[in-house]
Structures are given as structure tokens and as C-alpha cells.
Coordinates of C-alpha atoms in Angstrom, one line a residue:
I1 CA -49.8 72.0 0.5
G2 CA -51.5 69.2 -1.3
G3 CA -49.2 66.4 -0.5
S4 CA -46.0 65.2 -2.1
I5 CA -44.7 62.7 -4.7
N6 CA -41.5 60.8 -3.7
F7 CA -39.4 59.4 -6.5
V8 CA -37.0 56.7 -5.3
T9 CA -34.2 55.7 -7.6
S10 CA -33.1 52.1 -7.6
R11 CA -29.9 51.5 -5.8
P12 CA -26.7 49.8 -7.1
T13 CA -26.9 46.0 -7.2
E14 CA -24.3 43.4 -6.2
E15 CA -25.0 41.5 -9.5
F16 CA -23.6 43.0 -12.7
T17 CA -26.6 44.3 -14.7
G18 CA -27.1 46.7 -17.5
R19 CA -29.6 48.3 -19.9
A20 CA -29.4 50.1 -23.3
R21 CA -32.2 51.9 -25.0
V22 CA -32.6 53.6 -28.4
I23 CA -35.6 55.5 -29.6
V24 CA -36.2 56.8 -33.1
G25 CA -39.2 58.8 -34.1
E26 CA -40.8 61.4 -36.2
N27 CA -39.1 64.8 -36.7
D28 CA -35.7 63.1 -36.5
R29 CA -36.1 62.2 -32.8
Q30 CA -33.2 60.1 -31.5
D31 CA -32.9 59.1 -27.9
F32 CA -30.1 57.1 -26.3
G33 CA -30.0 55.8 -22.8
G34 CA -28.1 53.3 -20.7
M35 CA -27.4 52.0 -17.3
L36 CA -24.7 49.8 -15.7
S37 CA -24.8 48.5 -12.1
G38 CA -22.7 46.1 -10.1
G39 CA -20.2 45.5 -7.3
L40 CA -16.7 46.9 -7.4
T41 CA -15.7 45.1 -4.2
D42 CA -17.6 43.1 -1.6
T43 CA -18.5 46.3 0.2
L44 CA -18.6 48.9 -2.6
L45 CA -21.3 48.9 -5.3
A46 CA -21.7 51.4 -8.2
K47 CA -24.3 52.4 -10.7
A48 CA -24.2 54.9 -13.6
S49 CA -27.0 55.9 -16.0
F50 CA -27.7 58.5 -18.7
S51 CA -30.4 59.6 -21.1
K52 CA -29.8 61.7 -24.3
R53 CA -32.5 63.2 -26.5
D54 CA -32.3 65.0 -29.8
Y55 CA -35.5 66.2 -31.6
D56 CA -35.8 68.6 -34.5
G57 CA -39.2 70.0 -33.3
H58 CA -42.6 70.3 -34.8
L59 CA -43.2 74.0 -35.1
D60 CA -43.2 75.5 -38.6
N61 CA -42.2 79.2 -38.7
V62 CA -44.2 80.8 -41.5
L63 CA -41.9 83.8 -41.7
D64 CA -38.7 82.0 -42.6
G65 CA -39.9 78.4 -43.4
Q66 CA -37.7 76.9 -40.7
T67 CA -38.8 74.2 -38.2
R68 CA -38.6 75.3 -34.6
G69 CA -38.8 73.7 -31.2
K70 CA -35.5 71.7 -31.3
V71 CA -34.7 69.6 -28.2
D72 CA -31.1 68.6 -27.2
T73 CA -31.0 67.3 -23.6
L74 CA -28.6 65.1 -21.6
A75 CA -29.3 63.8 -18.1
W76 CA -27.0 61.5 -16.0
R77 CA -26.6 60.0 -12.6
G78 CA -23.9 58.2 -10.7
Q79 CA -24.1 56.3 -7.4
L80 CA -21.6 54.7 -5.0
L81 CA -22.9 52.5 -2.2
W82 CA -20.4 51.7 0.5
M83 CA -21.2 49.2 3.3
P84 CA -18.2 49.1 5.7
N85 CA -20.1 46.7 8.0
D86 CA -23.5 45.2 8.6
D87 CA -24.9 48.3 10.3
I88 CA -23.8 51.2 8.2
E89 CA -24.6 52.2 4.6
L90 CA -23.3 55.3 2.8
L91 CA -24.9 56.2 -0.6
F92 CA -23.3 59.0 -2.5
T93 CA -25.2 60.3 -5.6
V94 CA -24.1 62.8 -8.2
D95 CA -26.4 63.9 -11.0
G96 CA -26.7 66.5 -13.7
A97 CA -28.7 67.8 -16.7
D98 CA -27.8 69.9 -19.7
D99 CA -31.0 71.1 -21.5
E100 CA -31.1 73.1 -24.7
I101 CA -34.7 73.5 -25.7
G102 CA -35.7 75.5 -28.7
D103 CA -38.5 77.9 -29.6
T104 CA -42.1 77.6 -28.2
N105 CA -45.1 79.1 -29.9
R106 CA -47.5 81.4 -28.2
E107 CA -50.5 81.0 -30.5
P108 CA -53.1 83.9 -30.4
V109 CA -56.4 82.3 -29.4
G110 CA -58.7 85.2 -28.3
H111 CA -59.5 88.8 -28.6
A112 CA -62.1 91.3 -27.2
G113 CA -62.7 95.0 -26.8
D114 CA -60.5 97.2 -29.0
S115 CA -58.6 94.2 -30.3
V116 CA -61.3 92.9 -32.7
N117 CA -61.0 95.5 -35.4
G118 CA -58.8 93.5 -37.8
D119 CA -55.9 96.0 -37.5
A120 CA -52.5 95.9 -35.8
N121 CA -54.1 95.7 -32.4
D122 CA -55.9 92.5 -33.3
P123 CA -53.6 89.4 -32.7
L124 CA -55.8 87.0 -34.6
A125 CA -55.8 89.4 -37.6
V126 CA -52.0 89.8 -37.5
N127 CA -51.5 86.0 -37.2
K128 CA -53.7 85.4 -40.3
A129 CA -52.0 88.2 -42.2
F130 CA -48.6 86.6 -41.8
G131 CA -49.8 83.1 -42.6
G132 CA -50.4 81.7 -39.1
D133 CA -54.1 80.8 -39.9
G134 CA -54.8 79.4 -36.5
D135 CA -52.7 76.3 -36.8
P136 CA -51.2 75.8 -33.3
W137 CA -48.1 74.1 -34.8
S138 CA -47.3 77.0 -37.2
A139 CA -45.5 80.0 -35.7
A140 CA -45.3 83.6 -36.8
N141 CA -42.8 84.9 -34.1
D142 CA -39.9 87.0 -35.3
E143 CA -37.7 86.4 -32.3
V144 CA -36.7 82.8 -31.7
G145 CA -37.1 81.8 -28.1
Y146 CA -35.0 79.2 -26.2
T147 CA -34.4 77.6 -22.9
D148 CA -30.9 76.7 -21.7
R149 CA -30.5 75.0 -18.4
D150 CA -27.6 73.4 -16.5
V151 CA -28.2 71.5 -13.3
D152 CA -25.7 69.7 -10.9
G153 CA -26.6 67.9 -7.7
Y154 CA -24.8 66.0 -5.0
A155 CA -26.2 64.0 -2.1
L156 CA -24.8 61.8 0.7
R157 CA -27.2 59.5 2.5
L158 CA -26.2 57.7 5.7
N159 CA -28.3 54.8 7.1
W160 CA -27.0 53.5 10.5
D161 CA -28.7 50.6 12.3
L162 CA -28.2 51.5 16.0
G163 CA -30.0 48.3 17.2
A164 CA -33.1 49.7 18.9
M165 CA -33.5 52.4 16.2
N166 CA -32.2 53.6 12.9
L167 CA -30.4 56.9 12.1
T168 CA -30.7 58.5 8.7
S169 CA -28.8 61.6 7.5
I170 CA -29.3 63.1 4.1
T171 CA -27.0 66.0 3.0
S172 CA -27.5 67.5 -0.5
W173 CA -26.3 70.4 -2.6
R174 CA -27.9 71.5 -5.9
E175 CA -27.1 74.4 -8.3
S176 CA -28.6 75.5 -11.6
N177 CA -28.2 78.1 -14.3
F178 CA -31.2 79.0 -16.4
D179 CA -31.5 81.2 -19.5
W180 CA -34.8 81.7 -21.2
A181 CA -36.5 83.9 -23.8
E182 CA -39.9 83.9 -25.5
D183 CA -41.8 85.9 -28.0
S184 CA -44.8 86.4 -25.7
E185 CA -47.4 86.7 -28.5
G186 CA -45.9 84.5 -31.2
L187 CA -46.3 87.4 -33.6
P188 CA -43.9 89.8 -35.5
G189 CA -43.3 93.2 -34.1
L190 CA -44.8 96.4 -35.7
S191 CA -43.0 98.4 -38.4
T192 CA -44.6 101.7 -37.5
T193 CA -45.9 103.5 -34.5
D194 CA -49.3 104.3 -36.1
P195 CA -51.9 102.3 -34.2
T196 CA -54.4 102.1 -37.0
V197 CA -52.2 100.3 -39.6
A198 CA -53.1 97.1 -41.3
P199 CA -52.2 93.8 -39.7
E200 CA -49.7 93.0 -42.5
L201 CA -47.3 95.5 -40.8
G202 CA -47.1 93.6 -37.5
F203 CA -48.5 93.4 -34.0
R204 CA -48.7 96.7 -32.2
R205 CA -48.5 95.1 -28.7
D206 CA -45.5 92.8 -29.4
V207 CA -43.2 92.1 -26.5
T208 CA -40.4 89.6 -25.7
D209 CA -39.8 88.3 -22.2
S210 CA -36.4 86.9 -21.2
A211 CA -34.8 85.8 -17.9
H212 CA -31.5 84.6 -16.5
E213 CA -31.5 82.8 -13.1
D214 CA -28.8 81.2 -10.9
T215 CA -29.9 79.0 -8.0
E216 CA -27.9 77.3 -5.2
Q217 CA -29.5 75.1 -2.5
F218 CA -28.2 73.2 0.5
T219 CA -30.4 70.9 2.5
Q220 CA -29.8 68.7 5.6
E221 CA -32.1 66.2 7.2
F222 CA -31.7 63.9 10.2
R223 CA -34.2 61.2 11.1
L224 CA -34.5 58.6 13.9
D225 CA -37.0 55.9 13.5
A226 CA -37.9 52.6 15.1
Q227 CA -40.4 49.8 14.4
G228 CA -41.9 47.6 17.1
D229 CA -44.6 45.0 17.6
T230 CA -47.3 47.6 18.4
L231 CA -45.5 51.0 17.9
D232 CA -43.6 52.6 15.1
W233 CA -42.2 56.1 15.4
V234 CA -40.0 58.7 13.6
V235 CA -38.6 62.0 14.7
G236 CA -36.6 64.4 12.5
A237 CA -35.2 67.8 11.7
F238 CA -34.8 69.5 8.4
Y239 CA -32.8 72.6 7.2
S240 CA -32.6 74.3 3.9
E241 CA -30.7 77.3 2.5
E242 CA -31.5 78.6 -1.0
D243 CA -30.1 81.6 -2.9
V244 CA -31.7 82.7 -6.1
D245 CA -30.5 85.6 -8.4
R246 CA -32.8 86.4 -11.3
T247 CA -33.0 89.1 -13.9
E248 CA -36.1 89.3 -16.0
T249 CA -36.2 91.6 -19.0
F250 CA -39.3 92.8 -21.0
C251 CA -38.5 94.2 -24.5
I252 CA -40.7 96.1 -26.9
P253 CA -40.8 94.9 -29.6
N254 CA -37.9 92.4 -29.0
C255 CA -34.6 91.9 -27.2
G256 CA -32.4 91.8 -30.3
G257 CA -31.5 88.2 -29.6
K258 CA -32.1 85.2 -31.9
I259 CA -34.2 87.0 -34.5
I260 CA -35.1 85.3 -37.7
D261 CA -33.6 86.6 -40.9
V262 CA -36.7 88.3 -42.3
D263 CA -36.9 92.0 -43.0
Y264 CA -40.3 93.7 -43.3
G265 CA -39.3 97.1 -41.9
R266 CA -39.9 96.4 -38.2
L267 CA -39.1 99.0 -35.6
P268 CA -35.7 99.0 -34.0
N269 CA -34.8 96.3 -31.5
N270 CA -34.8 97.3 -27.8
L271 CA -37.2 100.3 -28.4
I272 CA -38.3 99.9 -24.8
V273 CA -36.5 97.8 -22.2
N274 CA -37.7 97.2 -18.7
S275 CA -35.8 94.9 -16.3
S276 CA -36.5 93.4 -12.9
I277 CA -33.4 92.4 -10.9
Q278 CA -34.3 90.0 -8.1
S279 CA -32.4 88.3 -5.3
N280 CA -34.0 85.9 -2.8
D281 CA -32.2 84.2 0.1
S282 CA -34.5 81.7 1.8
T283 CA -33.8 79.9 5.1
S284 CA -36.2 77.3 6.4
W285 CA -36.1 74.6 9.0
A286 CA -38.5 72.2 10.6
V287 CA -38.8 69.6 13.3
Y288 CA -41.3 66.8 13.2
G289 CA -42.5 63.6 14.8
Q290 CA -45.0 60.9 13.9
T291 CA -46.0 57.6 15.5
T292 CA -48.3 54.7 14.5
Y293 CA -49.9 52.6 17.2
R294 CA -51.5 49.2 16.4
L295 CA -54.6 49.1 18.6
T296 CA -55.4 45.6 17.4
D297 CA -54.2 43.3 14.6
T298 CA -56.5 45.1 12.2
V299 CA -56.7 48.7 13.4
S300 CA -53.8 51.2 13.7
L301 CA -53.8 54.9 14.7
T302 CA -51.3 57.4 13.4
G303 CA -50.6 60.9 14.6
G304 CA -47.9 63.5 13.8
L305 CA -46.9 67.1 14.3
R306 CA -44.5 69.4 12.4
Y307 CA -43.2 72.9 13.2
S308 CA -42.0 74.9 10.2
Y309 CA -40.2 78.2 9.9
E310 CA -39.1 80.1 6.8
E311 CA -37.4 83.5 6.4
K312 CA -36.9 85.3 3.1
D313 CA -34.4 88.2 2.6
V314 CA -35.1 89.7 -0.8
S315 CA -33.7 92.5 -3.0
F316 CA -35.7 94.0 -5.9
G317 CA -34.5 96.4 -8.5
G318 CA -36.5 98.0 -11.2
R319 CA -34.8 99.5 -14.3
I320 CA -36.4 101.3 -17.2
D321 CA -33.5 103.2 -18.7
D322 CA -31.8 100.6 -21.0
G323 CA -33.9 101.0 -24.2
I324 CA -33.8 103.4 -27.1
A325 CA -36.9 105.1 -25.4
P326 CA -36.6 105.1 -21.6
V327 CA -40.3 104.5 -20.9
G328 CA -41.7 102.7 -17.8
V329 CA -44.2 100.1 -19.0
F330 CA -43.9 96.9 -17.0
I331 CA -41.6 98.5 -14.5
Q332 CA -43.1 101.9 -13.4
E333 CA -39.9 103.6 -12.2
N334 CA -36.2 103.0 -11.4
F335 CA -36.0 101.7 -7.8
Q336 CA -34.1 99.5 -5.4
V337 CA -35.8 97.8 -2.4
D338 CA -34.3 95.5 0.3
T339 CA -36.7 93.8 2.6
D340 CA -37.5 90.6 4.5
D341 CA -40.3 88.6 6.2
D342 CA -40.7 85.3 7.9
W343 CA -43.5 82.8 8.6
D344 CA -44.0 79.8 10.9
N345 CA -46.6 77.1 11.3
V346 CA -47.6 74.0 13.3
S347 CA -49.3 71.4 11.2
G348 CA -50.4 67.9 12.1
K349 CA -52.1 64.7 11.0
I350 CA -54.2 62.0 12.6
A351 CA -55.3 58.9 10.7
V352 CA -56.9 55.5 11.3
D353 CA -56.3 52.4 9.2
W354 CA -58.7 49.4 9.4
Q355 CA -57.5 46.2 7.6
F356 CA -61.0 44.6 7.7
S357 CA -59.9 41.7 5.5
D358 CA -56.7 40.3 4.1
D359 CA -57.5 42.1 0.8
A360 CA -59.0 45.4 1.8
M361 CA -58.2 48.4 4.0
F362 CA -60.3 51.4 5.0
Y363 CA -58.7 54.6 6.1
A364 CA -59.7 58.0 7.3
S365 CA -57.4 61.0 8.0
V366 CA -57.4 64.7 9.0
G367 CA -54.3 66.7 8.1
S368 CA -53.2 70.3 7.9
G369 CA -50.6 71.8 5.4
F370 CA -48.6 75.0 5.2
K371 CA -47.1 77.0 2.4
S372 CA -44.9 79.9 3.4
G373 CA -45.6 83.5 2.3
G374 CA -43.5 85.4 -0.2
F375 CA -43.0 88.3 -2.5
I376 CA -44.2 89.1 -5.9
G377 CA -41.9 88.3 -8.8
S378 CA -41.0 91.2 -11.1
P379 CA -42.7 93.9 -9.0
S380 CA -43.6 97.0 -11.0
T381 CA -43.2 99.6 -8.2
P382 CA -41.2 99.8 -5.0
E383 CA -44.4 99.7 -2.9
R384 CA -45.3 96.4 -4.5
A385 CA -41.8 95.1 -4.1
E386 CA -41.7 95.5 -0.3
T387 CA -45.1 94.1 0.3
S388 CA -45.3 90.4 1.1
Y389 CA -48.3 88.1 0.9
D390 CA -49.3 85.8 3.8
E391 CA -48.7 82.1 4.3
E392 CA -51.3 79.7 3.0
T393 CA -52.8 76.9 5.2
A394 CA -55.2 74.0 4.5
I395 CA -57.0 71.3 6.4
N396 CA -57.7 68.1 4.4
Y397 CA -60.3 65.5 5.4
E398 CA -60.1 62.2 3.6
I399 CA -61.6 58.7 3.6
G400 CA -60.6 55.9 1.3
L401 CA -60.6 52.3 0.5
K402 CA -57.7 50.2 -0.9
S403 CA -58.8 46.7 -2.0
M404 CA -58.1 43.6 -4.0
W405 CA -61.0 41.3 -5.2
F406 CA -61.7 38.1 -7.0
E407 CA -58.4 36.3 -6.2
N408 CA -56.3 39.4 -6.8
T409 CA -57.6 40.0 -10.3
L410 CA -59.3 43.3 -9.5
K411 CA -57.7 46.2 -7.7
V412 CA -59.9 49.1 -6.7
N413 CA -58.8 52.2 -4.7
V414 CA -61.3 54.9 -3.8
A415 CA -60.6 58.3 -2.1
A416 CA -63.0 61.1 -1.2
F417 CA -61.6 64.3 0.2
F418 CA -62.5 67.8 1.3
T419 CA -59.9 70.6 1.5
D420 CA -60.5 73.8 3.3
Y421 CA -58.0 76.6 2.4
D422 CA -57.3 79.7 4.4
D423 CA -55.4 82.6 2.7
L424 CA -55.0 80.6 -0.5
Q425 CA -52.2 82.2 -2.6
V426 CA -53.5 83.1 -6.0
T427 CA -51.6 84.5 -9.0
R428 CA -53.5 86.6 -11.5
F429 CA -52.4 88.6 -14.6
T430 CA -54.3 91.8 -15.1
Q431 CA -54.1 95.6 -15.6
L432 CA -53.9 97.3 -12.2
A433 CA -55.1 100.7 -11.2
D434 CA -51.9 101.7 -9.5
N435 CA -49.9 101.0 -12.7
P436 CA -52.1 102.5 -15.5
G437 CA -49.1 103.0 -17.8
N438 CA -48.7 99.2 -18.2
A439 CA -51.2 98.5 -20.9
F440 CA -50.1 94.8 -21.1
G441 CA -50.9 93.9 -17.5
E442 CA -48.7 92.3 -14.9
F443 CA -48.6 89.3 -12.5
I444 CA -49.6 89.7 -8.9
T445 CA -49.8 87.1 -6.1
E446 CA -52.2 87.7 -3.3
N447 CA -54.2 85.8 -0.7
A448 CA -57.8 84.6 -1.3
A449 CA -59.6 84.7 2.1
E450 CA -61.2 81.2 1.8
A451 CA -61.4 78.4 -0.8
E452 CA -62.7 74.8 -0.8
I453 CA -62.1 71.7 -2.9
M454 CA -64.2 68.6 -2.7
G455 CA -63.1 65.6 -4.7
L456 CA -63.5 61.9 -5.5
E457 CA -60.8 59.7 -7.1
V458 CA -61.2 56.1 -8.2
E459 CA -58.5 53.9 -9.8
F460 CA -58.7 50.3 -10.9
T461 CA -56.8 47.5 -12.5
W462 CA -58.7 44.4 -13.8
L463 CA -57.0 41.2 -15.1
A464 CA -60.0 40.0 -17.1
T465 CA -58.1 37.0 -18.4
D466 CA -54.5 35.8 -18.4
S467 CA -54.0 37.9 -21.6
L468 CA -56.4 40.8 -21.2
E469 CA -55.9 43.7 -18.8
F470 CA -57.9 46.9 -18.2
G471 CA -57.2 49.8 -16.0
G472 CA -57.7 53.5 -15.4
S473 CA -58.6 56.3 -13.0
F474 CA -61.4 58.8 -12.6
A475 CA -61.3 62.1 -10.7
Y476 CA -64.0 64.6 -9.9
L477 CA -63.3 68.1 -8.5
D478 CA -65.7 70.7 -7.1
T479 CA -63.7 73.9 -6.4
E480 CA -64.8 77.3 -5.2
Y481 CA -63.4 80.6 -3.9
K482 CA -65.6 81.0 -0.9
D483 CA -64.5 84.6 -0.3
F484 CA -62.1 86.4 -2.6
T485 CA -62.1 90.1 -3.1
P486 CA -58.6 91.2 -4.0
G487 CA -56.8 93.9 -2.1
V488 CA -55.3 95.5 -5.3
A489 CA -57.8 97.2 -7.6
N490 CA -58.1 96.5 -11.3
L491 CA -57.8 99.3 -13.8
A492 CA -61.3 100.6 -14.7
P493 CA -62.5 100.0 -18.3
G494 CA -61.4 102.5 -21.0
G495 CA -57.9 102.8 -19.5
G496 CA -59.4 104.0 -16.2
T497 CA -61.9 106.4 -17.6
E498 CA -65.2 104.4 -17.7
P499 CA -67.4 103.2 -14.8
C500 CA -66.7 99.8 -13.2
A501 CA -68.4 96.7 -14.5
S502 CA -71.5 95.5 -12.5
D503 CA -69.6 92.6 -10.9
S504 CA -66.9 94.9 -9.3
T505 CA -66.9 97.6 -6.7
P506 CA -65.5 101.1 -7.5
V507 CA -62.8 102.2 -5.1
S508 CA -64.2 105.8 -5.2
D509 CA -66.3 108.1 -7.4
D510 CA -63.2 108.6 -9.6
P511 CA -62.8 105.7 -12.1
A512 CA -59.1 106.3 -12.2
D513 CA -58.9 104.8 -8.6
G514 CA -60.0 101.5 -10.1
C515 CA -62.4 98.6 -9.4
I516 CA -62.3 95.8 -6.9
P517 CA -63.5 92.6 -8.5
D518 CA -65.3 89.9 -6.6
F519 CA -64.2 86.3 -7.4
S520 CA -66.2 84.7 -4.7
G521 CA -68.1 81.7 -6.0
N522 CA -65.8 81.2 -9.0
D523 CA -63.8 78.0 -9.7
L524 CA -60.2 77.7 -8.7
R525 CA -57.4 77.9 -11.4
Q526 CA -56.3 74.8 -13.2
A527 CA -58.9 72.6 -11.6
P528 CA -60.9 70.6 -14.2
E529 CA -64.1 69.1 -13.0
F530 CA -63.6 65.7 -14.6
T531 CA -60.4 63.9 -15.5
T532 CA -60.3 60.3 -16.8
N533 CA -57.6 57.9 -17.9
L534 CA -58.4 54.4 -19.3
Y535 CA -56.4 51.7 -21.0
G536 CA -56.7 48.2 -22.4
K537 CA -53.8 45.8 -22.9
Y538 CA -53.7 42.4 -24.6
T539 CA -50.7 40.1 -24.3
L540 CA -50.1 37.0 -26.5
D541 CA -47.6 34.4 -25.4
L542 CA -45.7 33.0 -28.4
G543 CA -43.6 30.5 -26.4
D544 CA -40.0 30.5 -27.5
I545 CA -40.6 33.5 -29.7
G546 CA -41.5 35.7 -26.6
L547 CA -44.5 37.9 -25.8
V548 CA -46.4 40.3 -28.0
S549 CA -48.6 43.0 -26.4
A550 CA -50.8 45.8 -27.7
K551 CA -52.0 48.7 -25.5
L552 CA -54.5 51.4 -26.3
S553 CA -54.9 54.3 -23.8
Y554 CA -57.3 57.2 -23.5
S555 CA -57.2 60.4 -21.4
Y556 CA -59.8 63.1 -21.0
Q557 CA -59.5 66.5 -19.2
D558 CA -62.5 68.8 -18.7
D559 CA -62.5 72.6 -19.1
S560 CA -60.4 74.5 -16.7
F561 CA -59.7 78.2 -16.0
Y562 CA -56.3 80.0 -15.8
D563 CA -57.7 83.2 -14.3
P564 CA -59.7 83.6 -11.0
D565 CA -62.3 85.7 -12.8
N566 CA -63.2 82.6 -14.9
N567 CA -63.4 84.6 -18.1
D568 CA -63.9 82.6 -21.3
I569 CA -60.7 84.0 -23.0
T570 CA -58.3 82.3 -20.5
T571 CA -59.9 78.8 -20.6
I572 CA -58.3 75.5 -21.4
P573 CA -61.1 73.7 -23.3
S574 CA -61.7 70.1 -22.7
Y575 CA -59.7 67.6 -24.7
E576 CA -59.1 63.9 -25.2
I577 CA -55.9 62.1 -26.2
W578 CA -55.5 58.6 -27.6
N579 CA -52.1 56.8 -27.5
A580 CA -51.2 53.2 -28.6
H581 CA -48.2 50.9 -28.8
V582 CA -47.4 47.4 -29.9
A583 CA -44.5 45.6 -28.1
W584 CA -42.4 42.4 -28.4
L585 CA -40.6 41.0 -25.4
S586 CA -38.1 38.2 -26.0
A587 CA -38.5 34.9 -24.3
G588 CA -35.5 35.5 -22.0
G589 CA -36.7 39.0 -21.2
H590 CA -33.6 40.6 -22.6
W591 CA -35.0 42.4 -25.7
N592 CA -38.0 44.7 -25.9
V593 CA -39.0 46.4 -29.1
T594 CA -42.0 48.8 -29.1
G595 CA -43.7 50.7 -31.8
W596 CA -45.8 53.6 -30.5
V597 CA -48.1 56.5 -31.6
K598 CA -48.9 59.4 -29.4
N599 CA -51.9 61.7 -29.9
I600 CA -53.4 59.5 -32.6
S601 CA -56.2 61.9 -33.5
D602 CA -53.9 64.9 -33.8
E603 CA -55.9 66.6 -31.0
E604 CA -55.2 70.4 -30.8
Y605 CA -55.1 70.9 -27.0
R606 CA -53.8 73.8 -24.9
T607 CA -51.3 73.2 -22.2
H608 CA -51.1 76.8 -20.9
I609 CA -52.8 80.2 -21.6
Y610 CA -52.3 83.8 -20.4
S611 CA -53.9 87.1 -21.3
Q612 CA -53.0 90.7 -21.7
R613 CA -54.9 94.0 -21.3
S614 CA -57.3 92.6 -18.7
A615 CA -58.2 89.5 -20.7
Q616 CA -58.8 91.4 -24.0
I617 CA -56.2 89.3 -25.8
A618 CA -55.0 85.8 -25.0
F619 CA -52.2 83.5 -26.1
A620 CA -51.8 79.7 -25.6
T621 CA -49.2 77.0 -25.9
F622 CA -50.3 73.7 -27.3
G623 CA -49.3 70.1 -26.8
A624 CA -47.5 68.1 -29.6
P625 CA -49.4 66.8 -32.6
Q626 CA -49.4 63.1 -33.6
L627 CA -46.0 61.6 -33.2
Y628 CA -44.8 58.1 -33.8
G629 CA -41.6 56.1 -33.3
V630 CA -39.9 52.9 -32.2
T631 CA -38.2 52.1 -28.9
A632 CA -35.6 49.2 -28.7
Q633 CA -34.1 48.1 -25.4
Y634 CA -31.7 45.4 -24.3
E635 CA -31.3 44.4 -20.7
F636 CA -29.0 41.9 -19.0

């Protein structure tokens, strides 16, 4: 909907080349990577690469004294390029990943309402009572979370020069298996059902979330393209088939999995278990065409159209009878729902490029985008399971400048844009009036009627001298929900017994029917107003000894919200990060040794946040503290 980023992997080379990399760092980080590429015959080239990472983590669990957050990952890729003649190339790629990622820490960061009394309902008080003391890198969770993921992918790409045009075919298959669990509050579970107990006995609202997911996807794309003196064009067709089977389980207080060996009289495992069983079969296809016509030597006009279609066949099951106490909390009842929906769209683009000098180009474009509709994940009721949300569309207007100045020593790119969204898909986490038994809250995705984004982006690179380089980027965003009154009512205050707040509308005279909030005029989620990245790099040429360089970089991100109601408790506060490295490159370019430090100032910054109980309690994950290490690489 907002554009795409295309990663292009370098192809096998005829010449035999290779690279080996070792990284050692704090917390026993050890990375190994390598690449070999070269010709097997005159017409067959090959390339193989891998990357392995081991890391002991930086989270100190205060309950058992162990370090958590271990990382053990392996990624690899192999390529074969066959060129049977001058016109045909066949590139076969196989890749895979095996990730075992340890515990994360959901740090309590906010409380309000009945969660500020310093008792077992108060997450900050419980965290302090067990020794968490607000340090985002110390954890007090009693169930050890994890992420295990296996991914395999295969792709075959054909490039065929037909003379007047080129034919490209890309066939791919990808499958993944995903297992995940997390202590959702980063706190130990309660050891009694008495809601007024002291925080030393655990958190009354403790819950563990876990999921297992299997995914298979097949895609096929065909393209024809040609380039001429005044006209370039491309036409194509795309097809995708994706099957996802997912089971997500919510356990109160925990799922009885990887629990630390600490006994403080907690309640039995699996006291309440609610499960959501989901299956999604998606089929999508599209046809498209685009052409660029050079009106003059300096002005070109581009236009394109795309028709997209997507269909989703889904199955949702809700199960509440697996626990010691069969109570519907997240899932309201046992149910099974099978349903489907489909969406289609015609989107397009028109753009003009003006190369008004050898070193500068002005461009302007108008383009539309489409994101298909869908169904809510982990629906709490059969009615919610069978209700889809609409497709999302956007029109983007953009003007920009790409330029080089002062004999190619200064590069400046500027872009200004305005994006107008219709039926923007918004996910929020709240207590809903039609599920009053869920005191924690639930995720729901729905359509905002209208939203707008205005922005300005500037990036530059300046070679001040042969040795000194500066660069960076700046982004400004002004976002707003122009019209957003949700179709699903929030639970009224006091568990549905008190009048609605002044900024929401009662559904009826009975508070139990809920309140419709009005998010119109609020900022969009995850949209900081200002973002800045800057760096300075100095390089010293030592002749036969090689090159030594030093680089200092700085990044800043403004405040952003994670909830459409823009409440203070679900905010990512502004933060700034400093990184630095010093590197030596041998005279022949074969050896490179770099010493680096990340997050020099030990900035405590949030990377994600979510709330429960209609934003009365909030929990955040944090970025890594200061880390240092050395990277050594040999290339031939």
C-alpha cells in the first residue's frame, strides 16, 4: 500500500571469489559467515553462502538469576546459473533459515484506574516486589518464552531474450514452521485467587500467549518487456496460492511450558486455557502493464495499470474447554465457523520525469494502491469470526528532486508527498462491549473511513574532502484520521456499568451496550512526526598499510502512538541512538577488521508496546543496551 522494497541478491560470478566473516562481541556473541562463487563449466555458475549467529542474550531474570534472550540462527542460500546459449538464462535458488530465539521481556511501563493501588492488580508494584525495579533489561517472568522458526524456499527464474522483447518467468515455493510463546506481562503469576493480596504474591492478571503456525506459498509471475529509443514497456501476470494453519493459545496464568525453576506457591498451570484454531487459504492474481514514453531527450512520461483479485477461504475455531477451569475469557464460547470473501481493485500510476541537467532530475507522480480485505485473527465469537473487513485503498501524490552538485561531491534527494487513504485498516487492542467477560481486551481490525498523511523526506551525502564524508536523512510526517468512529463499541467504564466518557457516544441509555469512541483528528499508529539519521566518516590513507576509517552515526525518532486513541500509556517516547566504529582495510582490499559499539549511551528505548484492560496497564519491549564487538572479514 505504501510502496515496496526490492532486495536483489548478487548472482554467481564466472571468476572464483569468496568471503569469510567472523564477529565476536559482548554477551558471548559469535557470528560466522561465508560465501563462495565461481564457474563450474563455461555455461554453469554456482554460488553458496551462509550466516550463523550465536548470542547468549542480555536479559537478566531476577527470579532465577539466569541470562535470557539467547539467539541461535542459521541462514543459507545456494544458486545455480545455467546459460545454455546467448539468449537464455536459468537461475535456480534454494534458501533456508533455522532460528531459535530465546526469551523476550515484556516490561510493565504504565498503569491507571484500579491498577495503581500497589497490590496484585498493579503491574509496576508486582515488578518492583520481585526485583524488576523498572530496568528494561531485567525480567521477572516465570514462563520462559521462545521463538522457533524453520523456513525453506525454492525459486526458478528464466530470462529469455526473444530479440524484440524479453520474457521473464519466476516460479517460487516457500514453506515455514513457526512456534512461539511469550509471558505477555513479564511478571510471575499469582499464588492465590484473592484480588487484594500484596504484590509479592504475583500478578493477578498474568497470561501467557503461544502460537504454532505452518505456512506454504506458491507464486508464479510472467513478464514481457522491451526497451526502444523512445518507448519502454512491460506487461505481466502474477498468481499466488498461500495456505496458513495457525493455533494460538492463551493460558492463565501460564501454559506449563518452559517455566523457570522457582517455587513461590503459584496457582496451577493451565488454570484457564482458551485456544483459537485458524486456517486461511488465500488465492490472488493480477495482470498489469506499464509504459514509459520519452517525449524529448529530457522529459519522459510513464503510465501503468494493474488489476488485482484476492479470495480468502477461512476456518475459525474457538475452544475454551482445555483448562482446569473451563472459562471463556479471550474466547467467548466453543464454536466453528467456515466462511470466505473476495476483493478486487484497479490501481494505476502516472508520472513525469524531467532531466533538466546532467546532474539533476525532477519528478512528479500520482499513484493508487490496494490492500485486500481480511478477517480478524483469533476472533472471540462466531459473529466476529465470520465478519470480514473491507479492502484498503490509497492515492499518493508525490513530487521530488534527485540531484548531484559541485562536481559530484554533494548528492541531495528531496521528496514531498500526500497520501489519501480510504477504508484504512486499523488494528486496536481494547475491551469490547460484546465480550464483557474478557477483562484483558482483544485485538480487532476494522476500517477507518478516511485518513491522510503528508510528508517530506530529505537525504544527502557530502564528500567534504577526499577523507571526510557526511550523510544522513530527515523525514517529517503529519498524519491524521480524518473520520474514524469504529463500528464495534468499547466496553463502558466500570466493566460496563458507568456512563461513557465525554469523548465517546453511548450506544444506548444502558451503559452495558457500550460506547463508540471517536478517533477523528488523532495521529495514525506508528507514525513519528520527525525522524533523523546522520553520520560522519573520516578515512585516512596509510599507503601500503591500507586505509583506516572512523564513523560516528546518530539516529532520532520522535514520539509515536500504538493505539488510535492516542492515549499516553501506549506511546513510544522519543529516543536517540549513537553508534560508532573504527575499521582497517588492507591495501589489497582483502582484509577488513572493524571494532564497533552500538547504542553508546545505553539508551532505554521502546520498540513495541501494547495495553490491556482498555489502556489501564501497558507493557513494552525494549531495544538492546550498549553492545560492542569486533568484525573480521577476508575476501578474495
